[in-house]
PDB file of C-alpha atoms in Angstrom:
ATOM      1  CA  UNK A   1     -17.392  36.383 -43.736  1.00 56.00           C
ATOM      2  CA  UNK A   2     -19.443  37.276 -40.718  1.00 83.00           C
ATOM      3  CA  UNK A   3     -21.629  34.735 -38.419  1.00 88.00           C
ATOM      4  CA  UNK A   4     -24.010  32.764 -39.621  1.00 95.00           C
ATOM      5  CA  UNK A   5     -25.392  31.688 -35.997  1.00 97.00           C
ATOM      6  CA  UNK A   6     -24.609  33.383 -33.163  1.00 96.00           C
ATOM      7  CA  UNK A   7     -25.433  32.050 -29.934  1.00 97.00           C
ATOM      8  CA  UNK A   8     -25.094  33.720 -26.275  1.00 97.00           C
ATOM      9  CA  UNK A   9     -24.932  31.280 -23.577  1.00 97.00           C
ATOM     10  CA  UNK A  10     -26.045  33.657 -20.822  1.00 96.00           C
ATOM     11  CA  UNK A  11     -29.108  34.342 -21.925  1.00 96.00           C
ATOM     12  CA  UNK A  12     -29.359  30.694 -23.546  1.00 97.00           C
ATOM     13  CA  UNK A  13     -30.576  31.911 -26.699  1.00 97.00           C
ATOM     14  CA  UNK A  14     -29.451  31.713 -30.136  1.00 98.00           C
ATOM     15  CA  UNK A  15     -29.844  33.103 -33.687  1.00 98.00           C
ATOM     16  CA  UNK A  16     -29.709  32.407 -37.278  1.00 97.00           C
ATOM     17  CA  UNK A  17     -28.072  35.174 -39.689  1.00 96.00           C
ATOM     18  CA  UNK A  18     -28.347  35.796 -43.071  1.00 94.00           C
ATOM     19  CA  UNK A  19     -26.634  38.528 -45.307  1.00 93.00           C
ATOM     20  CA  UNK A  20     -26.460  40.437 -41.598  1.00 90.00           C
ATOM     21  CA  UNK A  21     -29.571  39.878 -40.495  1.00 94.00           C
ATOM     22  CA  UNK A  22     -31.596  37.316 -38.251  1.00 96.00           C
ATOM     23  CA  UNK A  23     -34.126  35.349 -39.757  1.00 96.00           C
ATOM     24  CA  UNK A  24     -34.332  32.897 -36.676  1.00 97.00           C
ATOM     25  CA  UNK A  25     -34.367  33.565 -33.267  1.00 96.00           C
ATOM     26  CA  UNK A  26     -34.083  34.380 -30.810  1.00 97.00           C
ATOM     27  CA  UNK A  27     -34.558  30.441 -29.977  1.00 98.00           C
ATOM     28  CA  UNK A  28     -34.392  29.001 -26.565  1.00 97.00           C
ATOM     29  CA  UNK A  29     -31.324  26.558 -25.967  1.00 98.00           C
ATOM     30  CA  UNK A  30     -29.415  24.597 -23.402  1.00 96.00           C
ATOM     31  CA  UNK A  31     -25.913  24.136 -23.218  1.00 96.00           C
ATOM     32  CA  UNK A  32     -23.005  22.200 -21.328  1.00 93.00           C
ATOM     33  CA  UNK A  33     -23.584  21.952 -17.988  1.00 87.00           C
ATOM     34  CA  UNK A  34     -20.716  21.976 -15.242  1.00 89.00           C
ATOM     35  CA  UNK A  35     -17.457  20.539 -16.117  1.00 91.00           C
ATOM     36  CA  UNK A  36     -19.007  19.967 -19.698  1.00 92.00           C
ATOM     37  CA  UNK A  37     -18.478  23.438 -20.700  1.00 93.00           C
ATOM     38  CA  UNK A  38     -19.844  24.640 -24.600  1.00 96.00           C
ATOM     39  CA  UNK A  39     -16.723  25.903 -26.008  1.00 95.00           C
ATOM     40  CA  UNK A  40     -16.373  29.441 -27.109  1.00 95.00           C
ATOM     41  CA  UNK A  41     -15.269  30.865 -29.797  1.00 94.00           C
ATOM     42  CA  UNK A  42     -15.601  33.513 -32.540  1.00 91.00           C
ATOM     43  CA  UNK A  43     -14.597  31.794 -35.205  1.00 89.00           C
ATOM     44  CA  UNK A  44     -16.037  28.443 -34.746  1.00 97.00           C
ATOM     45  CA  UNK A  45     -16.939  26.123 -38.071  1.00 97.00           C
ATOM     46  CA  UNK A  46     -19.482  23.926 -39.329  1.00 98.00           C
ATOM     47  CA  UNK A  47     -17.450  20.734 -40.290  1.00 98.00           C
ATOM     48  CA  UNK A  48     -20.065  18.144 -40.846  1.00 97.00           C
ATOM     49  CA  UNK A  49     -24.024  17.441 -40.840  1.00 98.00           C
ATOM     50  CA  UNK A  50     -25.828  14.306 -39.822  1.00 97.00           C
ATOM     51  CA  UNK A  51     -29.846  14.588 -40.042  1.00 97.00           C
ATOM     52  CA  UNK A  52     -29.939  11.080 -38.082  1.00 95.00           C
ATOM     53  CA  UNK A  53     -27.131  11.314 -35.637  1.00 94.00           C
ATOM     54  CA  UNK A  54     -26.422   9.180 -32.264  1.00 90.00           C
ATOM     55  CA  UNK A  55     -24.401   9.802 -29.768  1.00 86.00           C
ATOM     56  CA  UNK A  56     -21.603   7.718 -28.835  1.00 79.00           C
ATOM     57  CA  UNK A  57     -20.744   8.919 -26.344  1.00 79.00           C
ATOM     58  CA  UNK A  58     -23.864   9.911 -24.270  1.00 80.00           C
ATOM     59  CA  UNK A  59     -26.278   7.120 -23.471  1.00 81.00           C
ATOM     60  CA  UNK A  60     -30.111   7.065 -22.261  1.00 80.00           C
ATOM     61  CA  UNK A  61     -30.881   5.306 -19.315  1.00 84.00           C
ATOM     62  CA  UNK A  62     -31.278   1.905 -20.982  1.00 91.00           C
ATOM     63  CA  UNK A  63     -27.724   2.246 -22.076  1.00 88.00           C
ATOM     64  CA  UNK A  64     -28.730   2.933 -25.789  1.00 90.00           C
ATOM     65  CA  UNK A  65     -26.488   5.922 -27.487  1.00 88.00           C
ATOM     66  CA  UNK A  66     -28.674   8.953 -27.771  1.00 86.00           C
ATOM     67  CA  UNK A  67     -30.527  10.351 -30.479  1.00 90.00           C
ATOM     68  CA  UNK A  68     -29.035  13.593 -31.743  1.00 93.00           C
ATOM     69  CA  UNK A  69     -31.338  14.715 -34.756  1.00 96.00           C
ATOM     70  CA  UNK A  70     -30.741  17.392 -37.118  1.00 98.00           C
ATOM     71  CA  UNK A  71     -26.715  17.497 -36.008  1.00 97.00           C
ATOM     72  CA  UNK A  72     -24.808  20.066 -37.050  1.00 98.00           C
ATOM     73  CA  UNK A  73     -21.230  19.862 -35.978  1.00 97.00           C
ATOM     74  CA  UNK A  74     -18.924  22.786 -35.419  1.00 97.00           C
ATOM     75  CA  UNK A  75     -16.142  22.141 -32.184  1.00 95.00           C
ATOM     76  CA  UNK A  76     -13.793  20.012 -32.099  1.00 92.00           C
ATOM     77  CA  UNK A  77     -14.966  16.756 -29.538  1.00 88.00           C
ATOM     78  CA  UNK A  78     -18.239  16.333 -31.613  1.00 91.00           C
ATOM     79  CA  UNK A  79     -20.116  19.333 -30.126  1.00 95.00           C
ATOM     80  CA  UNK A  80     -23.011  20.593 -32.207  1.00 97.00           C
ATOM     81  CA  UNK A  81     -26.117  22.310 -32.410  1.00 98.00           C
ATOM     82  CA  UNK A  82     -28.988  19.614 -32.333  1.00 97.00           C
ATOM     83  CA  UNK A  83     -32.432  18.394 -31.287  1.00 96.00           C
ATOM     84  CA  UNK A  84     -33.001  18.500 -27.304  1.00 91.00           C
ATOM     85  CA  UNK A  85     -34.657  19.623 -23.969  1.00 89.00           C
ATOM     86  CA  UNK A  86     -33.648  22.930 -23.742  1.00 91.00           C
ATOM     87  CA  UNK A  87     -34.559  22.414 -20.330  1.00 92.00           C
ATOM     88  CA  UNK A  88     -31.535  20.445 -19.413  1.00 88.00           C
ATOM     89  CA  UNK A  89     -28.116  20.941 -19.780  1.00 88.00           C
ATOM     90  CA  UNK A  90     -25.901  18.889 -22.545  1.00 89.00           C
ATOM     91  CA  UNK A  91     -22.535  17.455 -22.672  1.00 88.00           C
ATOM     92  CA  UNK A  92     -21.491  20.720 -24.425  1.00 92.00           C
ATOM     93  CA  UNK A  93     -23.710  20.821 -27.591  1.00 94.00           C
ATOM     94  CA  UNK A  94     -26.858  23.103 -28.297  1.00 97.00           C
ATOM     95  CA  UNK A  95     -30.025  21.289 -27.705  1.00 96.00           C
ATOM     96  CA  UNK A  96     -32.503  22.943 -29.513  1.00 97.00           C
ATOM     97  CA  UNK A  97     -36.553  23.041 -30.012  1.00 96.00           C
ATOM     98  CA  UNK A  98     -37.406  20.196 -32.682  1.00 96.00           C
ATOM     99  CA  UNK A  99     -38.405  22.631 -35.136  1.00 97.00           C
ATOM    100  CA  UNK A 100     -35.356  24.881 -34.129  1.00 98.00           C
ATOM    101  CA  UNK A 101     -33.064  21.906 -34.801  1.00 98.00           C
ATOM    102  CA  UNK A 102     -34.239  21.360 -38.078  1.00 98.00           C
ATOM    103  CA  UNK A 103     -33.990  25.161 -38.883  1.00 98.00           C
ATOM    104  CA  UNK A 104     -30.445  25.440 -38.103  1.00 98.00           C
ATOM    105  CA  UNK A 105     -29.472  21.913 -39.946  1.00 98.00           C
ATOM    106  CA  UNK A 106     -31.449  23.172 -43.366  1.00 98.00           C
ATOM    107  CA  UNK A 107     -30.032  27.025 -42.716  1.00 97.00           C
ATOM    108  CA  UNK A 108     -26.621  26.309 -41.905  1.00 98.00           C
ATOM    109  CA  UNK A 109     -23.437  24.762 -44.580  1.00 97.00           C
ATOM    110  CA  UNK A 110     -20.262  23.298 -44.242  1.00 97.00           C
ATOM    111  CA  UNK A 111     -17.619  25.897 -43.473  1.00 97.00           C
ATOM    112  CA  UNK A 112     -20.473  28.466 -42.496  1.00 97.00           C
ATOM    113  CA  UNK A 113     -19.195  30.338 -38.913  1.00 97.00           C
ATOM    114  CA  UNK A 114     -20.638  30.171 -35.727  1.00 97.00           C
ATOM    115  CA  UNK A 115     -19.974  32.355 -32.252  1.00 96.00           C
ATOM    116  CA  UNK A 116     -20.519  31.242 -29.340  1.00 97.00           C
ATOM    117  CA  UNK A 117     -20.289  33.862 -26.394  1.00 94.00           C
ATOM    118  CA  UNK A 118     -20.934  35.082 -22.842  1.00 92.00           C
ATOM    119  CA  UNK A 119     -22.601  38.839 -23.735  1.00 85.00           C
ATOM    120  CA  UNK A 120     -21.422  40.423 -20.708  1.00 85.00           C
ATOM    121  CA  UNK A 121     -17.622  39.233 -21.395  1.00 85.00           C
ATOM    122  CA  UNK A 122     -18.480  40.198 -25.295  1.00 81.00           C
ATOM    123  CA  UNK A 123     -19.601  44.043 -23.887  1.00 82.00           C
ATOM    124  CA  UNK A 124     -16.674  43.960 -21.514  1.00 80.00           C
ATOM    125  CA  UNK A 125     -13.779  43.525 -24.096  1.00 81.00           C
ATOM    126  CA  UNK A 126     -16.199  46.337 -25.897  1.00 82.00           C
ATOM    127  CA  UNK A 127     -15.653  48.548 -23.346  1.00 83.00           C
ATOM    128  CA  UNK A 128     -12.393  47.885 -22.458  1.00 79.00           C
ATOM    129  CA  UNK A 129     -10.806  48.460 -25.871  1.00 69.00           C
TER     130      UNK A 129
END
């Protein structure tokens, strides 16, 4: 089974694959920020979905949990792809576009893989082997 979104968080982009080939992307994202790291991995999995997600634990300023829509989980400590200013960082999810978000929720199924990667570590190892 190969990748069914692949995202690089260098170039804060990622993609949606089907049968080998994009048919989203590539869409602009943000990611965990320092000391909040995105995990990566090649052989992450989509565990759960949750159209109407909150966060428990990151808050807005008024102390409410934030909104999280279109979640789709696949890291262990809750991180996910989901709806969210790619122009800040997370607490290690994937904010995405609105419309992106709800791409990736309807796209993606449980037990579907996911990469998340640095490209110039990804063309190193390449390289190197």
């Amino acid at each position: 089974m190969s990748a069914r979104s692949c995202v690089d968080l260098e170039a804060q982009q990622a993609w949606l694959i089907r049968d080998g080939q994009v048919v989203r992307g590539p869409a602009r994202i943000s990611s965990g920020g320092e000391g909040e790291e995105t995990p990566i991995g090649h052989s992450l999995r989509v565990y759960r979905k949750d159209k109407d997600h909150v966060s428990q634990e990151s808050r807005l300023p008024n102390g409410d949990p934030a909104p999280m829509p279109w979640s789709v989980f696949f890291a262990d400590g809750g991180i996910a792809f989901h709806g969210g200013s790619p122009d800040r960082d997370s607490a290690g999810c994937i904010h995405l576009e609105p419309a992106d978000a709800e791409a990736w929720f309807n796209d993606l199924q449980i037990g579907d893989q996911v990469q998340v990667v640095k490209a110039s570590e990804e063309r190193a190892a390449r390289q190197a082997s």
